[in-house]
PDB file of C-alpha atoms and ligand atoms in Angstrom:
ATOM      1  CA  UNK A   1      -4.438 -11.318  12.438  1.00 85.00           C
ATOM      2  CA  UNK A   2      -1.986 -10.510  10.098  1.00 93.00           C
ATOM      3  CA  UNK A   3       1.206  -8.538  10.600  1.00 95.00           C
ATOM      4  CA  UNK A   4      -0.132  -4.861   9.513  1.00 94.00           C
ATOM      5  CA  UNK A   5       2.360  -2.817   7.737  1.00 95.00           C
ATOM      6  CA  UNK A   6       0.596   0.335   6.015  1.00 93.00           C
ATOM      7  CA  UNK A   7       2.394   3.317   3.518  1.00 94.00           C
ATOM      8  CA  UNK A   8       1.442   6.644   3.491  1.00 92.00           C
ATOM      9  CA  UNK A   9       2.758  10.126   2.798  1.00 92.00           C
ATOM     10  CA  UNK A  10       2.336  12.744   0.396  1.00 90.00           C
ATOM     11  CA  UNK A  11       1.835  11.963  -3.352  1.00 92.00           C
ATOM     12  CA  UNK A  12       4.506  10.879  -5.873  1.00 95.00           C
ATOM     13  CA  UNK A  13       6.959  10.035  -2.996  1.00 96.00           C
ATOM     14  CA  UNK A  14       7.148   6.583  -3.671  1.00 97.00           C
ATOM     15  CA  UNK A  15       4.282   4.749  -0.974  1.00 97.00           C
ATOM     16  CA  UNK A  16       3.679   2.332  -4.132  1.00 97.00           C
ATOM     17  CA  UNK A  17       6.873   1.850  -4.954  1.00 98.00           C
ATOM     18  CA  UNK A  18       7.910   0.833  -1.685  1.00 98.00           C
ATOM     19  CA  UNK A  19       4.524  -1.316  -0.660  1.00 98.00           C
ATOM     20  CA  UNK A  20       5.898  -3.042  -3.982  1.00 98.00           C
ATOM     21  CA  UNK A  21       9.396  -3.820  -2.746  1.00 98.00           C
ATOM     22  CA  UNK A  22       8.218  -4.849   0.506  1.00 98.00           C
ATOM     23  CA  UNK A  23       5.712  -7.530  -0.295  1.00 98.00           C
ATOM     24  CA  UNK A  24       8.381  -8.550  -2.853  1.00 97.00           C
ATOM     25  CA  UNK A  25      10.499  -9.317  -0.002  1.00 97.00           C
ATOM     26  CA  UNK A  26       8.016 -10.695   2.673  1.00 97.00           C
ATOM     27  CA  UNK A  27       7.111 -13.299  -0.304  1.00 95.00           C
ATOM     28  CA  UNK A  28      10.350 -14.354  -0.746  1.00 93.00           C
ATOM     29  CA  UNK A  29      11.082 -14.460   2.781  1.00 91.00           C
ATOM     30  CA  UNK A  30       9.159 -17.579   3.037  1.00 87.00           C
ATOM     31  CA  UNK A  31       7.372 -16.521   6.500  1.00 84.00           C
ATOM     32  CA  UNK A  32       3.921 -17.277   5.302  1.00 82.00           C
ATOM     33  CA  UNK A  33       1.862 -15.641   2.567  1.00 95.00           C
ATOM     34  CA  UNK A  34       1.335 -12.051   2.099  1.00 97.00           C
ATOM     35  CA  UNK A  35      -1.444 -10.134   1.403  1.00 97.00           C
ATOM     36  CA  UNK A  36      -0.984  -6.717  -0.633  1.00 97.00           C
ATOM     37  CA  UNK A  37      -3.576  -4.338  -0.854  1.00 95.00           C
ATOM     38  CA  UNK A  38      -4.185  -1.438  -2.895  1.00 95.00           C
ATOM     39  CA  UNK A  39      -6.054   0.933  -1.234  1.00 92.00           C
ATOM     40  CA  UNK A  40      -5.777   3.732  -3.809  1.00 90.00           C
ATOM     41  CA  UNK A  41      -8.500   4.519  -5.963  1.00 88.00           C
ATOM     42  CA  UNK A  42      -5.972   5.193  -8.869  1.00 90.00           C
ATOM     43  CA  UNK A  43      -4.490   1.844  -8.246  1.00 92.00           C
ATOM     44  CA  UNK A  44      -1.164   0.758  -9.931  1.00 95.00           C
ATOM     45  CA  UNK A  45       0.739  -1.593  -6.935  1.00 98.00           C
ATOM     46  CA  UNK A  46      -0.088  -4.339  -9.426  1.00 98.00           C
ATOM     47  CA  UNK A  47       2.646  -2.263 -11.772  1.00 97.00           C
ATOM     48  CA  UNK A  48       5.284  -2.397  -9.711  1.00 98.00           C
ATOM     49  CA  UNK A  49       4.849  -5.869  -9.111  1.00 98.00           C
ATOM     50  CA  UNK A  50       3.477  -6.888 -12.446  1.00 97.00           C
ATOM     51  CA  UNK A  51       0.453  -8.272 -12.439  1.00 97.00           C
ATOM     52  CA  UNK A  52      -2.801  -8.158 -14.719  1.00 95.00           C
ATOM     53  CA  UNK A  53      -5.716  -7.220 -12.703  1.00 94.00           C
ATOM     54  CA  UNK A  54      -8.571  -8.801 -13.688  1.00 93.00           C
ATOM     55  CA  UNK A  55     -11.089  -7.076 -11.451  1.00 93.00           C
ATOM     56  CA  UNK A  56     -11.710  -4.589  -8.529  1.00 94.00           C
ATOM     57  CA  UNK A  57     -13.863  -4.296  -5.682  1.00 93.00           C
ATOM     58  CA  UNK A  58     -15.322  -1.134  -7.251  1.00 91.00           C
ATOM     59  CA  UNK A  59     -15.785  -2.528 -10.988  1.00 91.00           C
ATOM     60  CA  UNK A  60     -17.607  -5.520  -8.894  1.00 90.00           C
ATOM     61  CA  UNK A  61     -19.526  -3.638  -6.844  1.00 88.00           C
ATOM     62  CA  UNK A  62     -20.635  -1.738 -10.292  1.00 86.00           C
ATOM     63  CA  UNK A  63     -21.335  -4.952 -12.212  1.00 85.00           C
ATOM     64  CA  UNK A  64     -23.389  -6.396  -9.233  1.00 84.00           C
ATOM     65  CA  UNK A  65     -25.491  -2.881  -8.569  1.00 81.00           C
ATOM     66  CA  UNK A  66     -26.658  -2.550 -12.070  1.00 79.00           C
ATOM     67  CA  UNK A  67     -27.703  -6.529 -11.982  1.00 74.00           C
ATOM     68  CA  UNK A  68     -25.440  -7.039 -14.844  1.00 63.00           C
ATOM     69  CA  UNK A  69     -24.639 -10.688 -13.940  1.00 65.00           C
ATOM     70  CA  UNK A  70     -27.612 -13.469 -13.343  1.00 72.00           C
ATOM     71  CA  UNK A  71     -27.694 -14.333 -10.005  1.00 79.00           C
ATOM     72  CA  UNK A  72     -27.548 -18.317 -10.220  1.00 81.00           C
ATOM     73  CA  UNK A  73     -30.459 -20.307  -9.151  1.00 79.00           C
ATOM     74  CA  UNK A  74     -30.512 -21.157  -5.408  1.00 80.00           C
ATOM     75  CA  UNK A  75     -27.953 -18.593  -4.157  1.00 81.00           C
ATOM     76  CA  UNK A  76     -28.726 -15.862  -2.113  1.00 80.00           C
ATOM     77  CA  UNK A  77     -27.687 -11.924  -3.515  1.00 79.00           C
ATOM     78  CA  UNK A  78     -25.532 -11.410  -0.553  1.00 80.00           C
ATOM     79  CA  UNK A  79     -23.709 -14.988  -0.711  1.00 84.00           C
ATOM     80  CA  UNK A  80     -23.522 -13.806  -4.835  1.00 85.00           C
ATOM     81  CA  UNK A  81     -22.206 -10.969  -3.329  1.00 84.00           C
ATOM     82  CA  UNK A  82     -18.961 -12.606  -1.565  1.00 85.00           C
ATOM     83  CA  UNK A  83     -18.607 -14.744  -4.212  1.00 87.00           C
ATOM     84  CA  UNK A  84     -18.666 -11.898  -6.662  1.00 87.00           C
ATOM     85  CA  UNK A  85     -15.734  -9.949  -4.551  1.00 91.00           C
ATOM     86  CA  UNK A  86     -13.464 -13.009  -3.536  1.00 90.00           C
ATOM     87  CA  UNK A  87     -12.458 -12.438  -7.853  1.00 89.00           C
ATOM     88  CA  UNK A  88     -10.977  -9.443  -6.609  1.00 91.00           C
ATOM     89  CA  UNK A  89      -7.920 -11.593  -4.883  1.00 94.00           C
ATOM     90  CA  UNK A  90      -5.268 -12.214  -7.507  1.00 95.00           C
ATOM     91  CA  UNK A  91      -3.421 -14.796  -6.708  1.00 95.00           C
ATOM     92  CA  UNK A  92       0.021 -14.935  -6.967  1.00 95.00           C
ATOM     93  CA  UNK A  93       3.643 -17.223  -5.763  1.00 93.00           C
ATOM     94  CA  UNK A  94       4.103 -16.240  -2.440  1.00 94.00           C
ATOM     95  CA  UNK A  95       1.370 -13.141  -2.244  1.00 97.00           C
ATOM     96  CA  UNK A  96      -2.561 -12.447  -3.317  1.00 97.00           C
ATOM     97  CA  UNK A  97      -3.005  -9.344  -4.192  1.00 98.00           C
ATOM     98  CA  UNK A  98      -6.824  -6.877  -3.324  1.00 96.00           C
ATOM     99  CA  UNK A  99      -7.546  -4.045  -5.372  1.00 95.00           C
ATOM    100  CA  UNK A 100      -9.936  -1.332  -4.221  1.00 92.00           C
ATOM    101  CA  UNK A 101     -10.261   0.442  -7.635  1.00 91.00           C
ATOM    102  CA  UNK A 102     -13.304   2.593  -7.810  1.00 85.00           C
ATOM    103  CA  UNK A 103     -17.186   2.621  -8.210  1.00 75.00           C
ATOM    104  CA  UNK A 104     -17.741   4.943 -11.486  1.00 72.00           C
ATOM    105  CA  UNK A 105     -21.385   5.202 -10.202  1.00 65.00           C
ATOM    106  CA  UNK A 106     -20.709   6.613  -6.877  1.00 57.00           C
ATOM    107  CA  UNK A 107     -20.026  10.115  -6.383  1.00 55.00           C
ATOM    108  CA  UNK A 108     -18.047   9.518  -3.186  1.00 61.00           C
ATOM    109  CA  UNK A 109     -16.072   6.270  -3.120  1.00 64.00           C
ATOM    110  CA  UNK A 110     -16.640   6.226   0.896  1.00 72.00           C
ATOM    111  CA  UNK A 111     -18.737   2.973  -0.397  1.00 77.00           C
ATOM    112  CA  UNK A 112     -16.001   0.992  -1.692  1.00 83.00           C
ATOM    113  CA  UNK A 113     -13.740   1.996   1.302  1.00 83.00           C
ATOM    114  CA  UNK A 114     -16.373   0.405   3.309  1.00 84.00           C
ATOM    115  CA  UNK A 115     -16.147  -2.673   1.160  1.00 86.00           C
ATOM    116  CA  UNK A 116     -11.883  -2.945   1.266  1.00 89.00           C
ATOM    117  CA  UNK A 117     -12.950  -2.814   5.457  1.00 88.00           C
ATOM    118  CA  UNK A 118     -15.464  -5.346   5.012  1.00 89.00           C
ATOM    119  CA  UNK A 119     -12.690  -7.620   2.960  1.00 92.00           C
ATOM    120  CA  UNK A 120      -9.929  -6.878   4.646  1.00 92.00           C
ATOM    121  CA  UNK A 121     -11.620  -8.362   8.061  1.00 90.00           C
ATOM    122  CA  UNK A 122     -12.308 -11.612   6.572  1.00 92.00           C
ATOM    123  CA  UNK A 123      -9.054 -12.289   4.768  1.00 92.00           C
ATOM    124  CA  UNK A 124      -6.543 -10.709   7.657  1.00 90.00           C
ATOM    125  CA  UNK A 125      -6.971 -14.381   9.666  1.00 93.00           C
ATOM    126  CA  UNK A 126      -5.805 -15.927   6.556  1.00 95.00           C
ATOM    127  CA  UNK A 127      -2.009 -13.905   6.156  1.00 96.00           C
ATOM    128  CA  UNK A 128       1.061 -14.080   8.110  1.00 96.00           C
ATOM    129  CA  UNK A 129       1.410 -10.195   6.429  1.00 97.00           C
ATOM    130  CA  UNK A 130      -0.705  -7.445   4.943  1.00 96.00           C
ATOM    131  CA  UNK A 131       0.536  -4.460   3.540  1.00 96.00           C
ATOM    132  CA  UNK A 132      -1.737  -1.641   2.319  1.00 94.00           C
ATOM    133  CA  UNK A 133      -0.340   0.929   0.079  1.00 95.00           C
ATOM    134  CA  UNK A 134      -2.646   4.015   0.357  1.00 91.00           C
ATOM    135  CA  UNK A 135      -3.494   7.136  -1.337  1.00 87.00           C
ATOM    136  CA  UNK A 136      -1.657  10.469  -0.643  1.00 84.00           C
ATOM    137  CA  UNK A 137      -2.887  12.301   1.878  1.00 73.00           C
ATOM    138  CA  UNK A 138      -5.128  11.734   4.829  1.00 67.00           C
ATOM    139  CA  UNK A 139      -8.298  10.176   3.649  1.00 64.00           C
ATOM    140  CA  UNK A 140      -7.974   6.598   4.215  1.00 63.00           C
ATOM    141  CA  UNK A 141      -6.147   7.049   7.413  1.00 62.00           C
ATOM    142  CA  UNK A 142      -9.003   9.592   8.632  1.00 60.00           C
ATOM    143  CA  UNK A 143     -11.836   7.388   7.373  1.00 64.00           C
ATOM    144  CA  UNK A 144      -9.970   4.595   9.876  1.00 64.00           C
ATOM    145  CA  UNK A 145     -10.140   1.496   6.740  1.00 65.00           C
ATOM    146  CA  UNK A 146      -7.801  -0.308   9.075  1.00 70.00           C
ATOM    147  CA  UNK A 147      -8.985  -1.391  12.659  1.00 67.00           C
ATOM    148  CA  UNK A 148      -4.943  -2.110  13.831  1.00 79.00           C
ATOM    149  CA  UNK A 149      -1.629  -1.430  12.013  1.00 89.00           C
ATOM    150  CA  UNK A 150       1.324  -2.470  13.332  1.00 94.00           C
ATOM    151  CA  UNK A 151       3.423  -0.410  11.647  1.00 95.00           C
ATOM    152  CA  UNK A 152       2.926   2.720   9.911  1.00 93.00           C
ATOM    153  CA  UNK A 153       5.500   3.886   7.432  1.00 96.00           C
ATOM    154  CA  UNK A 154       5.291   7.699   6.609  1.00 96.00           C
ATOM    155  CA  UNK A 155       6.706   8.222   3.292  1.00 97.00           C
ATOM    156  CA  UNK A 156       8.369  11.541   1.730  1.00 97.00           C
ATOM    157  CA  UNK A 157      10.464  12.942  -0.607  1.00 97.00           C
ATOM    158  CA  UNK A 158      13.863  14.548   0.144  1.00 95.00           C
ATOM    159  CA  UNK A 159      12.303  18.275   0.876  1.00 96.00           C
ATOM    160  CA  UNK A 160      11.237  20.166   3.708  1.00 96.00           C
ATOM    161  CA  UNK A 161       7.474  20.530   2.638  1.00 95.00           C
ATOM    162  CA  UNK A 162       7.568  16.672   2.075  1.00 94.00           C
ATOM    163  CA  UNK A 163       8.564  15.959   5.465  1.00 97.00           C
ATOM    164  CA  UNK A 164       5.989  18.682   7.176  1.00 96.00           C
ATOM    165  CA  UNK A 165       3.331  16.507   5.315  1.00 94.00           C
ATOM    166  CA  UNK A 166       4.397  13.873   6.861  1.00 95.00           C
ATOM    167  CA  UNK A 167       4.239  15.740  10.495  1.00 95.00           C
ATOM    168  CA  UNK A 168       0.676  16.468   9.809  1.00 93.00           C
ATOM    169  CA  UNK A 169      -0.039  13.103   9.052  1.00 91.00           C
ATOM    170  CA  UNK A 170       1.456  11.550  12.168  1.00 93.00           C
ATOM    171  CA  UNK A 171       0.078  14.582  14.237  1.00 92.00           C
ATOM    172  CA  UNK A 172      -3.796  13.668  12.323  1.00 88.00           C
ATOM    173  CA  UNK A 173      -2.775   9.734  13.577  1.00 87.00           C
ATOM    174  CA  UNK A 174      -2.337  10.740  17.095  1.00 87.00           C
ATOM    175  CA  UNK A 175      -5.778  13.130  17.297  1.00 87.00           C
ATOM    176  CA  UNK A 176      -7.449  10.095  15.826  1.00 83.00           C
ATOM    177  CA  UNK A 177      -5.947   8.170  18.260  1.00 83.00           C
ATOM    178  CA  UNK A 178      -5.319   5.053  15.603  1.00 84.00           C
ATOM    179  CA  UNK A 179      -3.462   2.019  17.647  1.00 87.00           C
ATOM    180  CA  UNK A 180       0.308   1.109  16.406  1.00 91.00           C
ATOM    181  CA  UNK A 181       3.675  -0.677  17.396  1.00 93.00           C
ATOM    182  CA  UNK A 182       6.080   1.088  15.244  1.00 95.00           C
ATOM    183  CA  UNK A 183       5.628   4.714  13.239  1.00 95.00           C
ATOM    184  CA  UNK A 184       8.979   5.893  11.238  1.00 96.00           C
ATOM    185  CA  UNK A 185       9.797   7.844   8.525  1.00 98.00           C
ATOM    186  CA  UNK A 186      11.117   6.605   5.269  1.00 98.00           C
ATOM    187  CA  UNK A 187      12.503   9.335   3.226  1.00 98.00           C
ATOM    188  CA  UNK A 188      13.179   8.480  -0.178  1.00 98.00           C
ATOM    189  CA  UNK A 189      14.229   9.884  -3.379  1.00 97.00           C
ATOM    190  CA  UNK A 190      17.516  11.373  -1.391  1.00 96.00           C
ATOM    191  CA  UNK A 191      20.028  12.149  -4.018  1.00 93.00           C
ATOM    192  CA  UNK A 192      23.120   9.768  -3.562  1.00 84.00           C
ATOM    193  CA  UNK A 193      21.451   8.797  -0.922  1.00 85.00           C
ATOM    194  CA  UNK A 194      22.266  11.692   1.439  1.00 87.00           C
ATOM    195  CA  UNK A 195      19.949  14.077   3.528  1.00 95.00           C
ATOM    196  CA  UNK A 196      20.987  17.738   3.868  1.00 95.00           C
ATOM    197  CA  UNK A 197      21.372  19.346   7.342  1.00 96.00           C
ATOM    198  CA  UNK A 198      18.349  20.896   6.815  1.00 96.00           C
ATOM    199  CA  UNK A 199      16.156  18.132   5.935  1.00 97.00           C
ATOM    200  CA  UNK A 200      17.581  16.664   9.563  1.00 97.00           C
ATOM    201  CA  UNK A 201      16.501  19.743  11.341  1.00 98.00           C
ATOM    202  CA  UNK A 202      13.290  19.854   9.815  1.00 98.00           C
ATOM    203  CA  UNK A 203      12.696  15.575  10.705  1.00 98.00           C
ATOM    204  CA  UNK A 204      13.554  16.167  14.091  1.00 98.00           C
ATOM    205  CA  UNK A 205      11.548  19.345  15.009  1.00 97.00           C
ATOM    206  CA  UNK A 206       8.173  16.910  13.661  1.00 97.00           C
ATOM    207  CA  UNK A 207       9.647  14.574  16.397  1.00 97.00           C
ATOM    208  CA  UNK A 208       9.723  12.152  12.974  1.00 98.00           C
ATOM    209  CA  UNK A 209      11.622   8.741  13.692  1.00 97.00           C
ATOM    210  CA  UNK A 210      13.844   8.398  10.118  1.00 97.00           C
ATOM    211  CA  UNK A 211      14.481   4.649   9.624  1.00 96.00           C
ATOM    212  CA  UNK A 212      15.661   4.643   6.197  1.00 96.00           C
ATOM    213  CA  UNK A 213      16.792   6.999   3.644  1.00 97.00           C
ATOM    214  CA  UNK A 214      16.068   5.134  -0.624  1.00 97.00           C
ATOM    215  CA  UNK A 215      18.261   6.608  -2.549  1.00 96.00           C
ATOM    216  CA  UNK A 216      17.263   8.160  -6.128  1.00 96.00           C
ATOM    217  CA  UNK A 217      17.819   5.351  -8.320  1.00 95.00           C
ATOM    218  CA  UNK A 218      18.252   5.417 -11.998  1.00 95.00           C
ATOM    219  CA  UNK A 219      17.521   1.869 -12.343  1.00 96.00           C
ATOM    220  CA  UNK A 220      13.852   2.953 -10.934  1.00 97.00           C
ATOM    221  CA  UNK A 221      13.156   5.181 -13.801  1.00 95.00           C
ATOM    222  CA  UNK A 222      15.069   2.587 -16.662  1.00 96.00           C
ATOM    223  CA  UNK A 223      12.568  -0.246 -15.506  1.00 97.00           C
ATOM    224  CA  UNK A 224       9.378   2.080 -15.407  1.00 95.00           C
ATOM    225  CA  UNK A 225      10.291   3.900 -18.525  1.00 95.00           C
ATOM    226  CA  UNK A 226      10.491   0.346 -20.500  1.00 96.00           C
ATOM    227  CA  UNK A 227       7.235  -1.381 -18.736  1.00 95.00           C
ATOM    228  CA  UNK A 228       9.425  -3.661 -16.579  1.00 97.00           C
ATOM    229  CA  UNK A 229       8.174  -4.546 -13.202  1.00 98.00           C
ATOM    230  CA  UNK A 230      10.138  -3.068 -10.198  1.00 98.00           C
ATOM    231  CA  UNK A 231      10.003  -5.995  -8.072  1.00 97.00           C
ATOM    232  CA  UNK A 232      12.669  -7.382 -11.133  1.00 97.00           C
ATOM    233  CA  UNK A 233      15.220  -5.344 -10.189  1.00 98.00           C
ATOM    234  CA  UNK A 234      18.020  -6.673  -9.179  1.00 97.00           C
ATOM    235  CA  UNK A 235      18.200  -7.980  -5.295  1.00 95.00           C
ATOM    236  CA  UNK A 236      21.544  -5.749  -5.378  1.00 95.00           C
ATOM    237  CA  UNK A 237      20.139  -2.738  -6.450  1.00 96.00           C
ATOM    238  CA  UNK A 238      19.869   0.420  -4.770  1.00 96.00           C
ATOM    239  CA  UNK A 239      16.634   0.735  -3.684  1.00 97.00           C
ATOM    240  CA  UNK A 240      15.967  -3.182  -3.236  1.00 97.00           C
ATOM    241  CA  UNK A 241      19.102  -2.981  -0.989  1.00 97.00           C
ATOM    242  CA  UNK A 242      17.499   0.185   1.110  1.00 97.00           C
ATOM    243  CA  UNK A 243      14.384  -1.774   1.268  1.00 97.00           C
ATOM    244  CA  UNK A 244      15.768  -5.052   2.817  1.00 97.00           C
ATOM    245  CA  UNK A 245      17.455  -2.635   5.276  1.00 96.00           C
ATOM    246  CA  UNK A 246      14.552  -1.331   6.565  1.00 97.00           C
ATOM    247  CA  UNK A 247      12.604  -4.824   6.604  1.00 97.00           C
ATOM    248  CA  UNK A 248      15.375  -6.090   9.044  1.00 94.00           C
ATOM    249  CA  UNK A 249      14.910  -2.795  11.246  1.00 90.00           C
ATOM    250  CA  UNK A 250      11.029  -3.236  11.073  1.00 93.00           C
ATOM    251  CA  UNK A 251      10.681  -6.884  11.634  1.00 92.00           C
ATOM    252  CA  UNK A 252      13.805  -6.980  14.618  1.00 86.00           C
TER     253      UNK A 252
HETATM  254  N1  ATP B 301      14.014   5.578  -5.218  1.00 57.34           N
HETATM  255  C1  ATP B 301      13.541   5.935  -6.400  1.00 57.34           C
HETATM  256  N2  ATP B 301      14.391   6.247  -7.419  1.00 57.34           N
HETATM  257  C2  ATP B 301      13.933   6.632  -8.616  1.00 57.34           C
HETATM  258  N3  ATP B 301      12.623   6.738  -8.929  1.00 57.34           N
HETATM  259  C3  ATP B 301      11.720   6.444  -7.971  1.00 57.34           C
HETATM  260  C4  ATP B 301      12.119   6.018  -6.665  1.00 57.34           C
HETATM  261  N4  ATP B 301      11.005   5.798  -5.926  1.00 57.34           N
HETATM  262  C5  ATP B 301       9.963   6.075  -6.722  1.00 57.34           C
HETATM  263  N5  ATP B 301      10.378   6.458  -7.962  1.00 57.34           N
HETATM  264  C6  ATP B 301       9.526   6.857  -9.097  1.00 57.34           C
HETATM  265  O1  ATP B 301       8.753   7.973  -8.676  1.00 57.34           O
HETATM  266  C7  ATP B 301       7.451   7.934  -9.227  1.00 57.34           C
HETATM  267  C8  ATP B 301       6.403   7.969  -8.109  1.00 57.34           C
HETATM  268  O2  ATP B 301       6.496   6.756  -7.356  1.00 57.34           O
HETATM  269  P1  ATP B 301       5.214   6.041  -6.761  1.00 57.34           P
HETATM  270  O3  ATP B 301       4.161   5.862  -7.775  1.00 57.34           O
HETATM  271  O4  ATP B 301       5.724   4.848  -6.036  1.00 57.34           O
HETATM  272  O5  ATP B 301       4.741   7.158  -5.721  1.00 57.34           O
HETATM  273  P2  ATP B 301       3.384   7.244  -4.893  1.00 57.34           P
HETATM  274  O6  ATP B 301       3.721   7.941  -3.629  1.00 57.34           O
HETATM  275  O7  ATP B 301       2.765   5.910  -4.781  1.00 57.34           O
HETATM  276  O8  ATP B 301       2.491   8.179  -5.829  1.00 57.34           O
HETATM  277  P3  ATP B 301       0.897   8.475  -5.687  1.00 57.34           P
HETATM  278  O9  ATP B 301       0.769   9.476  -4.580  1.00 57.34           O
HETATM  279  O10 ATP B 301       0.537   9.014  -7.012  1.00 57.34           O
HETATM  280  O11 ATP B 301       0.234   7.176  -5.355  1.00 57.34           O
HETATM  281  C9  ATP B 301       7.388   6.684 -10.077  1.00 57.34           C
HETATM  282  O12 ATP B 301       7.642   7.020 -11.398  1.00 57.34           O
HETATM  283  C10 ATP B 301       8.508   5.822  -9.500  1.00 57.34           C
HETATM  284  O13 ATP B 301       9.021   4.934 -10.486  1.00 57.34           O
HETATM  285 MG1   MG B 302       0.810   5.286  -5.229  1.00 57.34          MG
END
């Protein structure tokens, strides 16, 4: 089974951002292939690390439903089926890349969450590494899409109401009694890379372990604002540096 890292945290924190950087550097590490997944239904990992998505479980799942593809002779629907969703892997150097996407048909998208599960079980053999980037909030983690993490990386932003999401989150993790090795905080966003007292105060009294502090970088918002990918930033940039950091402290 693959080494389970999984982001979460409130939105616009920077969970894709970061699930970008890290399977940037697990590729590159050269410790056996990766496999990213975006589990956000408003998926955009494949921004950050700039690649063209040619199809989602959820526009699959669509095409197959409505019986828009002929079902070649001899082949069962359900082997169709697997065949059908395997396109959802992108493969890339180093990395493959699933995207959940939606299913425009389905008024709840508990359906295609199902289906990442499904995919996720057969494919986790295959990867030294999986990391899931997830939605904001506490749907995926409360619907349980992941039978085992090993580590669970609780992102905010530098502000107090950030960080009490984040309590919640671990405190909703603990009632639902989901297994893990390693749970830490990862504050980002901090302006020059400092937290105020306060933010401190407010980290410990959630019993939050902090294991890295990204600082704002204006690099970040030059790349995004042009189209670039993130993962092209330059290994000596802030926020790639802050990101190899914690990789060393998670994978000591
Ligand atoms: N350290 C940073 N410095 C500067 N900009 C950043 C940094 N981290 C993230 N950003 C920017 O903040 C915005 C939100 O980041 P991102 O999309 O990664 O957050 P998210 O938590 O995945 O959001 P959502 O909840 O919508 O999925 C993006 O425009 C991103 O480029
Ligand atoms: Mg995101």
């Amino acid at each position: 089974m693959a080494y389970t890292i999984a982001v979460a945290g409130k939105g616009g924190t920077g969970k894709t951002t970061i699930s970008g950087l890290i399977v940037d550097y697990l590729s590159k590490l050269g410790k056996g292939p990766v496999l990213a997944v975006d589990a956000d239904a408003n998926s955009n990992l494949n921004e950050v690390l700039g690649v063209e998505v040619e199809a989602t479980l959820g526009e699959l799942r669509e095409e197959i439903a409505k019986g828009q593809e002929d079902i070649p002779a001899g082949m069962a629907k359900q082997e169709y089926a697997e065949f059908k969703f395997s396109e959802a892997l992108a493969e890339m150097d180093g990395y493959d890349l699933l995207v959940m996407g939606r299913d425009q048909g389905q008024g709840c998208y508990c359906f295609v969450n199902g289906l990442l599960q499904t995919q996720i079980m057969k494919y986790a053999g295959r990867y030294a590494y999986m990391v899931v980037d997830n939605e904001a909030g506490m749907e995926h983690i409360s619907r349980g899409i992941l039978p085992q993490v090993d580590v669970i990386l609780l992102v905010s932003d530098c502000s107090t109401r950030g960080i009490q999401a984040v309590g919640r989150i671990k405190e909703l993790i603990g009632s639902l009694g989901l297994k893990y090795k390693k749970l830490g905080l990862v504050v980002n966003l901090a302006p020059s890379g400092e937290l105020a007292e306060g933010i401190k105060a407010e980290i410990k009294k959630h019993g939050l372990e902090l294991i890295a502090v990204i600082p704002r970088d204006e690099a970040v918002y030059s790349y995004d604002s042009a189209g670039r990918p993130l993962v092209q930033l330059p290994q000596d940039s802030a926020v790639k540096k802050a990101v190899a950091g914690l990789m060393k402290y998670i994978l000591d």
